[in-house]
Coordinates of C-alpha atoms and ligand atoms in Angstrom, one line a residue:
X1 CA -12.9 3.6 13.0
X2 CA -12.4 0.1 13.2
X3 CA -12.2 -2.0 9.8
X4 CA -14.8 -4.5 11.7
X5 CA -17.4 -1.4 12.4
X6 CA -16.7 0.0 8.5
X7 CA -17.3 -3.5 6.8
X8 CA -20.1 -3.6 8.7
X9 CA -21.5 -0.3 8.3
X10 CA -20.7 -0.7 4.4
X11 CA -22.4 -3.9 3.9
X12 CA -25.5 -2.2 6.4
X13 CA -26.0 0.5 4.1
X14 CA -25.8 -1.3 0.9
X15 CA -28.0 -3.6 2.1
X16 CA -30.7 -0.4 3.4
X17 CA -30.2 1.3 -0.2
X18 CA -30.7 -1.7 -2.1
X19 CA -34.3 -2.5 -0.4
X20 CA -35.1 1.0 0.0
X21 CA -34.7 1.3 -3.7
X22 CA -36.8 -1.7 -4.4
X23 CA -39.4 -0.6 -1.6
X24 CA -39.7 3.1 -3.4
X25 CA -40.1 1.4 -7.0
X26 CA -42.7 -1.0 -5.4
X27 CA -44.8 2.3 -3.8
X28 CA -44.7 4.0 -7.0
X29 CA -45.9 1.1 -9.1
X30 CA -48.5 0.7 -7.0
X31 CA -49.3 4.2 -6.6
X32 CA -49.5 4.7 -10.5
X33 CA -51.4 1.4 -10.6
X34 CA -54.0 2.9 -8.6
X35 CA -54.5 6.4 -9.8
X36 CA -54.5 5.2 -13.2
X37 CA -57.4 2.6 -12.3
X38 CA -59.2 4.7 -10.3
X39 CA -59.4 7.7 -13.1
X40 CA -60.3 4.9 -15.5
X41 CA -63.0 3.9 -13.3
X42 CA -64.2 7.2 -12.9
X43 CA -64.1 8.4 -16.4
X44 CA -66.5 5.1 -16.7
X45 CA -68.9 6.9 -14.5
X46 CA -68.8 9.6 -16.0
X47 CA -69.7 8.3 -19.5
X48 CA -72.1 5.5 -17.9
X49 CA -74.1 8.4 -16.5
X50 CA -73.8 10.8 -19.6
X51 CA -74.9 8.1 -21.6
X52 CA -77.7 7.2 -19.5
X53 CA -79.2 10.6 -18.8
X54 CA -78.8 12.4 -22.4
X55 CA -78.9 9.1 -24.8
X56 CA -82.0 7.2 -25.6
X57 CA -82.7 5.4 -22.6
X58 CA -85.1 7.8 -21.5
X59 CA -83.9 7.7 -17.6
X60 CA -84.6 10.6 -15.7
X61 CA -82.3 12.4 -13.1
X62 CA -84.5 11.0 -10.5
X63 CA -84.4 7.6 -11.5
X64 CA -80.9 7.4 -12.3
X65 CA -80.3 8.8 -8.4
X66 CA -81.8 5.8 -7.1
X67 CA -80.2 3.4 -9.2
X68 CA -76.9 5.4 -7.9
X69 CA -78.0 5.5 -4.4
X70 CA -78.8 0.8 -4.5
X71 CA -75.4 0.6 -6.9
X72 CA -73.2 -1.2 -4.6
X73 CA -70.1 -1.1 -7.0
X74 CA -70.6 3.0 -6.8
X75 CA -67.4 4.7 -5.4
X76 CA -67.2 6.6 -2.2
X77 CA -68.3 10.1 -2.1
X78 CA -69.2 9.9 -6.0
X79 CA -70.8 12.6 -7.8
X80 CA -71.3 13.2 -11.0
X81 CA -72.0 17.0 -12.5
X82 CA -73.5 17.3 -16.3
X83 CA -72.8 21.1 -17.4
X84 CA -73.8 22.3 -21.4
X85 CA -71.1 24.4 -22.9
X86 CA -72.2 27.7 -21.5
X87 CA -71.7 25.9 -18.4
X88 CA -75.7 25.3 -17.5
X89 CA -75.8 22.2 -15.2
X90 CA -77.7 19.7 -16.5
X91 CA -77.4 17.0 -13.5
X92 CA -75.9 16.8 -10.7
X93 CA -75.9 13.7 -8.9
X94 CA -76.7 15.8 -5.5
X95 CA -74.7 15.5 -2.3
X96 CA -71.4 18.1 -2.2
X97 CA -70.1 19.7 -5.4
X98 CA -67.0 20.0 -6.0
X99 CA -65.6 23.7 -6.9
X100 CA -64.4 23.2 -10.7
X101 CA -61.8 25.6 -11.9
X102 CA -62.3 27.6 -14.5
X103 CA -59.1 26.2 -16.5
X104 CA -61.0 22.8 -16.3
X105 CA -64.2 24.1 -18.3
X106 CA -62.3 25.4 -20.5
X107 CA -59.8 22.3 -21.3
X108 CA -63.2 20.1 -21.3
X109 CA -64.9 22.1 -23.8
X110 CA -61.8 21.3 -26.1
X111 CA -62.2 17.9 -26.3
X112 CA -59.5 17.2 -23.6
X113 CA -59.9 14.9 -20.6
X114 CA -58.6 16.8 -17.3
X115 CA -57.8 15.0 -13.8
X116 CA -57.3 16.9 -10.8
X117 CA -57.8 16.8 -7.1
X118 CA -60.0 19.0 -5.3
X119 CA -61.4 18.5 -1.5
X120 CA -59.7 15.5 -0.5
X121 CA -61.6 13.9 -3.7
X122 CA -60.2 12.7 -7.2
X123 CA -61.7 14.3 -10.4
X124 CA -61.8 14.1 -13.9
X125 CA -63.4 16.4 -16.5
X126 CA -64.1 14.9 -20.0
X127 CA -66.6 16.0 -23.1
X128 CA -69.5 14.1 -24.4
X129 CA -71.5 14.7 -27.3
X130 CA -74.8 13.9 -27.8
X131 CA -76.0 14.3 -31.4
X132 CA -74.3 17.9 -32.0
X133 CA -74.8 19.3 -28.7
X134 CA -71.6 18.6 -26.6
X135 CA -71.6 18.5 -22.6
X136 CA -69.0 18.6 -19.6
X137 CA -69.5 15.7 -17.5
X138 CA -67.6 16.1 -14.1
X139 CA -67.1 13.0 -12.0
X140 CA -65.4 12.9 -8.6
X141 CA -65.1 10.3 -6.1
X142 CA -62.8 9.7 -3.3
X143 CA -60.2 6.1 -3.9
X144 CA -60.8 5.2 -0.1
X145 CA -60.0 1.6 -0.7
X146 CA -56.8 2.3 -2.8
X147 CA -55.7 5.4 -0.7
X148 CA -56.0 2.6 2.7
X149 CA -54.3 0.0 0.4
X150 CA -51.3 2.5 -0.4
X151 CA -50.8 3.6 3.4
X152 CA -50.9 0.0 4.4
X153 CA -48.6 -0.7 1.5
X154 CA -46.0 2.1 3.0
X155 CA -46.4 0.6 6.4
X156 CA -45.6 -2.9 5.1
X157 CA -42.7 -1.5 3.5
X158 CA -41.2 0.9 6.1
X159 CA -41.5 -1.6 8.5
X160 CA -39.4 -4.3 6.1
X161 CA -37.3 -1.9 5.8
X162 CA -36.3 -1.3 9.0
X163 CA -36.2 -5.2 9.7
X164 CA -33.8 -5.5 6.8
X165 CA -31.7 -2.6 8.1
X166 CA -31.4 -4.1 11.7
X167 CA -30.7 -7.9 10.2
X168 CA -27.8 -6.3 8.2
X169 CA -25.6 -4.8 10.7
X170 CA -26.0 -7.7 12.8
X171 CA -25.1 -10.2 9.5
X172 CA -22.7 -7.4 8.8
X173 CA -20.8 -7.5 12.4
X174 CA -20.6 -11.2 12.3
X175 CA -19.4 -11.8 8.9
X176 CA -16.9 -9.0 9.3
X177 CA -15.9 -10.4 13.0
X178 CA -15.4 -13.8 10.6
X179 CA -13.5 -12.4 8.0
X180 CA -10.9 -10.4 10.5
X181 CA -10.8 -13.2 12.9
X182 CA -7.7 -15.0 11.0
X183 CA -6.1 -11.4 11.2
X184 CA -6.7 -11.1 15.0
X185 CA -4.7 -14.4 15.1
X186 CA -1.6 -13.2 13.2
X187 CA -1.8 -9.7 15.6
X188 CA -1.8 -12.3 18.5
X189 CA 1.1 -14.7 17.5
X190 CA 3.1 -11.6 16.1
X191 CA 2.4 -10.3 19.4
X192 CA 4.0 -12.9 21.3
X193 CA 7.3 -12.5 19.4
X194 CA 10.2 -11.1 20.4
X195 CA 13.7 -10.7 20.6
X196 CA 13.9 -13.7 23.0
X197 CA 12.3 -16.2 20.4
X198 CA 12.7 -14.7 16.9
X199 CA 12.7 -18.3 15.3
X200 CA 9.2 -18.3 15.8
X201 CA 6.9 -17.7 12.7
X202 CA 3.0 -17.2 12.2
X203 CA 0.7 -19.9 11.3
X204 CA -2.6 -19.6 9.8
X205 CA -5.3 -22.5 8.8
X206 CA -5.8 -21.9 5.3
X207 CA -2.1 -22.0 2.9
X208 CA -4.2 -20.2 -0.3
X209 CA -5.6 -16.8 0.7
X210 CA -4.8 -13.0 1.2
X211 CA -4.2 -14.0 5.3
X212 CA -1.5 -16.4 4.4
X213 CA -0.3 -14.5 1.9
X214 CA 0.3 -11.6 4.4
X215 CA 1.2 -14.5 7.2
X216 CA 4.1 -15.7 4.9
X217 CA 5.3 -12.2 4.3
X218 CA 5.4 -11.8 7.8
X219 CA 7.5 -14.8 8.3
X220 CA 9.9 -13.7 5.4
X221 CA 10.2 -10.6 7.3
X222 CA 10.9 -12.3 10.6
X223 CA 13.7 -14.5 9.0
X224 CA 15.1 -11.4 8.0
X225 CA 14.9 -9.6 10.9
X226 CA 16.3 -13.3 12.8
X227 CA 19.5 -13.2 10.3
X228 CA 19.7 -9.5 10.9
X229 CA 19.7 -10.0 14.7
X230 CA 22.1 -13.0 14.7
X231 CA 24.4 -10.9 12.6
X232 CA 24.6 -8.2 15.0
X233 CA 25.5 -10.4 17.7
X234 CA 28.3 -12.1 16.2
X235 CA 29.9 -9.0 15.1
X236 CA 29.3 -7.9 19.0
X237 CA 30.8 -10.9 20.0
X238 CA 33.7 -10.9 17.5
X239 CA 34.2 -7.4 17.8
X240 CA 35.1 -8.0 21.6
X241 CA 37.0 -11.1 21.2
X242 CA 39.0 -9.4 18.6
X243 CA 39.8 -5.7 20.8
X244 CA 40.3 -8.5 23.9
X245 CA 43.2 -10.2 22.2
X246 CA 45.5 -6.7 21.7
X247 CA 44.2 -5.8 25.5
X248 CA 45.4 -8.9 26.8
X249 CA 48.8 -9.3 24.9
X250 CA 49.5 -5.7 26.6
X251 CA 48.6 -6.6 30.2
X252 CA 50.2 -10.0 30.2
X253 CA 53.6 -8.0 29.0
X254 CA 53.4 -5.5 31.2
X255 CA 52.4 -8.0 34.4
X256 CA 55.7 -10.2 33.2
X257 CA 58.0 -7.1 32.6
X258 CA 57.0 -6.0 36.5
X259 CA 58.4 -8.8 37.9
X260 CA 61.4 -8.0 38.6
X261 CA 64.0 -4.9 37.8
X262 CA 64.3 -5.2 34.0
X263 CA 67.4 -3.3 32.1
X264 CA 66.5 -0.4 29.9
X265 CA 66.7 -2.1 27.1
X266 CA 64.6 -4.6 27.8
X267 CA 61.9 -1.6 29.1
X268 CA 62.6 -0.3 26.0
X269 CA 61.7 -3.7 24.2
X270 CA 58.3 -4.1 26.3
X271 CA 57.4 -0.9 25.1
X272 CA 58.3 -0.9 21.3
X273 CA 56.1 -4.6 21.5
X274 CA 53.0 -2.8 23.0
X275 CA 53.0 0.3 20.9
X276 CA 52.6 -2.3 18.0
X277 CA 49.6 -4.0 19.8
X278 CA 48.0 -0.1 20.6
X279 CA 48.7 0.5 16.5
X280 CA 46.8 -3.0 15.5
X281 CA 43.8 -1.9 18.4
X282 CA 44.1 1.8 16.8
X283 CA 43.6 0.6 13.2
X284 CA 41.2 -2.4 14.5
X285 CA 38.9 0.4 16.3
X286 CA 39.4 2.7 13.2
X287 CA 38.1 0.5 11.1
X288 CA 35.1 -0.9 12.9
X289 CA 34.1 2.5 13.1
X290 CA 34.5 2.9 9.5
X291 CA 32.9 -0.4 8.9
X292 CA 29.5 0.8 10.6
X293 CA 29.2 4.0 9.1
X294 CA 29.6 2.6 5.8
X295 CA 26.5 0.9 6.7
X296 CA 24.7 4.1 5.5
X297 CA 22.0 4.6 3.0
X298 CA 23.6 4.6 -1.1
X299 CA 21.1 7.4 -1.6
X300 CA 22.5 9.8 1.2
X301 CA 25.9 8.7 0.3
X302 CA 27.8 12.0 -1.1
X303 CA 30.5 11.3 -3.8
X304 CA 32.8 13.9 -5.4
X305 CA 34.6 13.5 -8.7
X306 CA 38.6 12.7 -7.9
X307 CA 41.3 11.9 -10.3
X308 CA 41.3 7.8 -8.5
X309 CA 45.2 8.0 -9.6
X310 CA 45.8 10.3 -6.9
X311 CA 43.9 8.4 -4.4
X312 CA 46.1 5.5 -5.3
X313 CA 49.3 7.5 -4.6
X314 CA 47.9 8.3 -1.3
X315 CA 47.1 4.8 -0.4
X316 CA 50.5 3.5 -1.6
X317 CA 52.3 6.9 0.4
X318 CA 50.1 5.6 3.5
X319 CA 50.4 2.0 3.7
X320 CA 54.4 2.5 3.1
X321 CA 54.6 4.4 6.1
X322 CA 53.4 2.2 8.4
X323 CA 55.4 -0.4 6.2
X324 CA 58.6 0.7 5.2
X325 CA 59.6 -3.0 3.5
X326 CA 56.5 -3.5 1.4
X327 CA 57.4 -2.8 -2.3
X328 CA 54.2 -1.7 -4.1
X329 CA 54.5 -1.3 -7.8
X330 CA 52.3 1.1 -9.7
X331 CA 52.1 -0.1 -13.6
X332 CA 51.5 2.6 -16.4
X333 CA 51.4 0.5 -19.1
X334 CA 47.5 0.9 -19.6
X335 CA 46.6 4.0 -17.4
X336 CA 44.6 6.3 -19.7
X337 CA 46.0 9.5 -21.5
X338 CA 42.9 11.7 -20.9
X339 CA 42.7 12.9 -17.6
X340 CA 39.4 13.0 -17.7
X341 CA 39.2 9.6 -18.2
X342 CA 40.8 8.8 -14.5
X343 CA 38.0 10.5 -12.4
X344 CA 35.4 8.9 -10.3
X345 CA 32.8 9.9 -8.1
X346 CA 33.9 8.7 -4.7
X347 CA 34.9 9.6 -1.1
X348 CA 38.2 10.3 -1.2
X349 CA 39.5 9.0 2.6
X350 CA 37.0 6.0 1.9
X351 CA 38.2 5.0 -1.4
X352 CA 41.3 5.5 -0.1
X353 CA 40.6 3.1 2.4
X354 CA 40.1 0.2 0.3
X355 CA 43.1 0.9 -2.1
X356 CA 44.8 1.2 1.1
X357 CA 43.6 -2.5 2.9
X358 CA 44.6 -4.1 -0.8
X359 CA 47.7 -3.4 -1.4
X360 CA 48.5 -3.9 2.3
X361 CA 47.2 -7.5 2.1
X362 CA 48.6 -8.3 -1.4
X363 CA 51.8 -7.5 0.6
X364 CA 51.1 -9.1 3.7
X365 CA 50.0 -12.3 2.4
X366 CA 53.3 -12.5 -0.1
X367 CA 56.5 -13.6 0.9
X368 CA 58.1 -11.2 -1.2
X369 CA 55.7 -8.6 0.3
X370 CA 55.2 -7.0 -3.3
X371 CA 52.0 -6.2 -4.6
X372 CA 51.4 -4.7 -8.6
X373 CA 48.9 -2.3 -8.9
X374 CA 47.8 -1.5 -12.5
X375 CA 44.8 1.2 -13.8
X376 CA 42.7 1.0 -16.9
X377 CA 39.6 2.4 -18.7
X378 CA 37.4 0.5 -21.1
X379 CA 34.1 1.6 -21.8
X380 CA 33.9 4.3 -19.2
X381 CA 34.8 1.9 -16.1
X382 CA 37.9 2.7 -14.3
X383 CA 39.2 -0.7 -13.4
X384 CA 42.3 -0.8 -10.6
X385 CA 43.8 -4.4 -10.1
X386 CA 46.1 -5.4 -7.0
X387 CA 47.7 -8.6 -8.0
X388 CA 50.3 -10.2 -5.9
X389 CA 52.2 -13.9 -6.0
X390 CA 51.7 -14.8 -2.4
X391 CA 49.7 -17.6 -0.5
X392 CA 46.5 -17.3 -2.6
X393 CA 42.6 -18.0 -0.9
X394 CA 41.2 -21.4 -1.0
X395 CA 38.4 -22.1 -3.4
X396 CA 36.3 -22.8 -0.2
X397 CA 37.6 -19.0 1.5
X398 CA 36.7 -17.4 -1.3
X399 CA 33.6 -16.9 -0.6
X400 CA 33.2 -15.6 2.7
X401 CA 36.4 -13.2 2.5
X402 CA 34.1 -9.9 2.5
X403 CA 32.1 -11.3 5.5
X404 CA 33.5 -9.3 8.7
X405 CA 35.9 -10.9 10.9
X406 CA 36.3 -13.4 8.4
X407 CA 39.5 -14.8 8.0
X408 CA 41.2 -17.8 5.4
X409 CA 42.6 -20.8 6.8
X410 CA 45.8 -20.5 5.6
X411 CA 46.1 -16.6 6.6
X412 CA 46.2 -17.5 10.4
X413 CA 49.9 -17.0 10.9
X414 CA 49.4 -13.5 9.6
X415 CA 48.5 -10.7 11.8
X416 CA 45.3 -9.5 10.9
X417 CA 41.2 -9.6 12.1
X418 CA 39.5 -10.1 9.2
X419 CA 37.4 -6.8 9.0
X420 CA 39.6 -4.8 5.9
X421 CA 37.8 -6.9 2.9
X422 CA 33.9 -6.3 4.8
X423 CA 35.3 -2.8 4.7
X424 CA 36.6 -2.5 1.4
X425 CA 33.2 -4.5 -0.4
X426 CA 31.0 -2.1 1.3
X427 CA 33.6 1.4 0.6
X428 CA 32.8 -0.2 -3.5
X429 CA 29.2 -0.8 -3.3
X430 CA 29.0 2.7 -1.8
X431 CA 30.5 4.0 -5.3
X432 CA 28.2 2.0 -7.3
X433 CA 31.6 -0.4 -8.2
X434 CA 32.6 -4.2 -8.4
X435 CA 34.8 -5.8 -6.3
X436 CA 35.9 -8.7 -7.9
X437 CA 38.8 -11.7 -6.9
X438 CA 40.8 -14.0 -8.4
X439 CA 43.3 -16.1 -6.4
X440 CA 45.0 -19.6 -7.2
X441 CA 46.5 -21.0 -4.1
X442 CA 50.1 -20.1 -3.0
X443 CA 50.2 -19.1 -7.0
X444 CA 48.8 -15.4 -6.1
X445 CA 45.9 -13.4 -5.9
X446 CA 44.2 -10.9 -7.6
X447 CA 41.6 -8.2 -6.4
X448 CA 40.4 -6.2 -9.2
X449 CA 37.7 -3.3 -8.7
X450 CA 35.7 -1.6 -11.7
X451 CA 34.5 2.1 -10.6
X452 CA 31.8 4.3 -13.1
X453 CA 33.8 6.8 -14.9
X454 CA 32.7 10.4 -13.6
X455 CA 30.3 11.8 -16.0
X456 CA 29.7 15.8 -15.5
X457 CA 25.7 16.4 -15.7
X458 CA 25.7 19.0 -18.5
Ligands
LIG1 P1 42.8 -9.7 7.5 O1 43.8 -9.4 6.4 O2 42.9 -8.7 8.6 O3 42.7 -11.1 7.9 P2 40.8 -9.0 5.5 O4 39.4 -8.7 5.6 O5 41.7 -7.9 4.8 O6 41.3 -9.3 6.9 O7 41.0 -10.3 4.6 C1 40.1 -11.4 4.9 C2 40.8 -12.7 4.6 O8 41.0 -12.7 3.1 C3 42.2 -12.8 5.1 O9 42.2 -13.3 6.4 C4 42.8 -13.8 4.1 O10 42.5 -15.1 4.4 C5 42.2 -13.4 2.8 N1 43.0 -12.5 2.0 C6 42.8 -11.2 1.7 N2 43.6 -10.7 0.9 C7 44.5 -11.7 0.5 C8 45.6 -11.8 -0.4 N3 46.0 -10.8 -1.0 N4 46.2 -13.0 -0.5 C9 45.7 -14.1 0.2 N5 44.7 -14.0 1.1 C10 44.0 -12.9 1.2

């Protein structure tokens, strides 16, 4: 159901309670009103003609009927019935009795009054005593003027009601069609959006209330998804510029090298050159691979506890390989005694990874291609520091060295596309770690990373 059709409805049937309630109290009120007048009235009667007939105004039956039948206040269909205890009637004013039940007689004769309905007519049954002989005076008349005042009444009211319904749902529909129009807007523009003009944001007439409150969240979300967006297409565009490079180095060798008849040496040469430029695309596509899946969720992320020494051996084993003259010193001086003490929770070929990328660009980036790596533990936080004395990162760098494809000023001359340090920030925030750096320029640099000790659940 639409919200428009429910606020309406809801503010419809409030409306239809409320007056029915006050409708229903009004009937009653009246409709206690006039019972209790008209038994008042009757039990007047009643006494009027008792006193009349049995009390010392010597009026006889006959003379009292006339008086009755000339009495133009006298109620419709009256009659009034005199009965002695034993239930002898005394008087009876004459037209149609009323069939009294024997319950009546007997709640009379105890002094009570009694008020029932009988024939369409209203009755009441009281006691009166005249010196010490007591008699049941019954009265009855019919309320046709209060019974046609109480039907008119419910007419009046039924009728209001319905009014009142039928003006609500259509005050209903158009204060709800008011209140939702500013939302319709907002559906519109959002509408309108798309990937073509994300800069566009929503804009509503009124800066205070829930709508442009839900407006500017919107918009906070569209800058978001903007940044998002223009993210993505710079790493598209980077990612391609940086696989083109490698791609073009190996054609425009190959197309020179075809030339003319080259010695085997010189094939030998062309080749060695281009299986470096396959190794820097290899690692480069590795990587960016790497890079997007470590875009996953933290929560889905599965770690398993690893002593991180070994993962450092592993690194240092693999980045030797591929560079046989890169000297990369492991310092003992603070490692921990307690083996326990050197596990993590981690990935082990992603942790890896970013060990792997440090101490290969502590060695790149240092003319003496050494890099120190040291491991500590203090307060249950493994700490691993990669500290070299090479070119250093600007002040300025410094701060965009984890963005991907990022790459310092003074780092140009190296080999390199600027994707290991996006790689290595995400591989630590995936282990709930730190990556920190420190770097004076062409003083040395230091990248230090501060992992959660493994703690075992029980
Ligand atoms: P790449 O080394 O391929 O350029 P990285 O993402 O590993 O990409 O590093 C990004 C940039 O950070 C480098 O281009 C360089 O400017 C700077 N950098 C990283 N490590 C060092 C270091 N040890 N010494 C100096 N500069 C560094």
């Amino acid at each position: 159901m639409k919200i428009r059709t429910r606020l309406t409805l809801m503010f419809a049937i409030t409306v239809a309670t409320l007056v029915f309630i006050f409708s229903l109290a009004t009937y009653v009120a009246a409709y206690l009103y006039r019972q209790s007048e008209f038994y008042g009235r009757l039990k007047d009667k009643a006494q009027t003609t008792a006193e009349l007939l049995l009390g010392t105004n010597d009026v006889t039956p006959e003379v009292l009927k006339i008086v009755d039948a000339y009495d133009l206040t006298a109620l419709y269909h009256e009659e009034v019935t005199i009965f002695t205890r034993n239930r002898k009637m005394v008087y009876d004013s004459g037209r149609d009795q009323v069939k009294i039940p024997d319950e009546v007689f007997k709640s009379v004769a105890l002094g009570q009054d009694v008020w029932f309905e009988a024939q369409g007519r209203e009755v009441i049954g009281t006691l009166w005593r005249e010196g010490k002989i007591d008699y049941m005076v019954i009265a009855s008349a019919e309320d046709k003027w209060g019974n046609t005042l109480l039907s008119n009444l419910l007419l009046s009211l039924t009728i209001a009601w319905a009014v009142a319904v039928v003006i609500s749902v259509w005050l209903g529909f158009i204060f709800s069609s008011r209140a939702l129009q500013p939302i319709s807007n907002i559906m519109q523009q959002v509408d309108s959006i798309g990937e073509t003009n994300l800069n566009a944001r929503v804009r509503t007439a009124n800066n205070k209330d829930e709508i442009a409150h839900l407006a500017s969240t919107f918009n906070r979300m569209l800058a978001r998804l903007e940044e998002a967006f223009m993210l993505s297409k710079s790493f598209v565009a980077n990612a391609s510029h940086e696989l083109r490079t490698p791609l073009t180095s190996i054609t425009g060798q190959i197309e020179v090298t075809l030339l003319q008849e080259r010695s085997a040496e010189d094939y030998k040469a062309v080749l060695q050159s281009v299986m470096e430029d396959m190794h820097s695309l290899n690692k480069l596509t590795n990587d960016l691979l790497t890079l997007t899946q470590t875009g996953a969720d933290i929560a889905s992320f599965r770690l398993n506890p690893m002593r991180v020494d070994e993962i450092m051996w592993q690194a240092r084993m693999e980045v030797l390989r591929a560079h046989p003259n890169y000297q990369i010193q492991i310092d003992f001086s603070n490692f921990p005694e307690d083996e326990e003490q050197l596990l993590v929770n981690s990935n082990e070929p992603l942790l890896r990874t970013a060990f792997a990328n440090l101490m290969d660009n502590g060695c790149k980036y240092s003319p003496d291609k050494q890099v120190k790596v040291s491991l500590s533990n203090t307060n249950n936080t493994l700490k691993i520091e990669f500290a070299d004395q090479g070119i250093g990162i600007s002040e300025k760098d410094i701060r965009n060295i984890t963005e991907p494809f990022f790459r310092g000023e003074n780092a140009r001359s190296f080999s390199g596309h600027g994707i290991g340090l996006a790689l290595t920030g995400k591989i630590v925030f995936l282990h709930r770690g730190n990556l920190k750096v420190h770097s004076i320029v062409n003083k040395g640099t230091t990248f230090s990373i501060s992992l959660p000790e493994y703690e075992p659940l029980d």
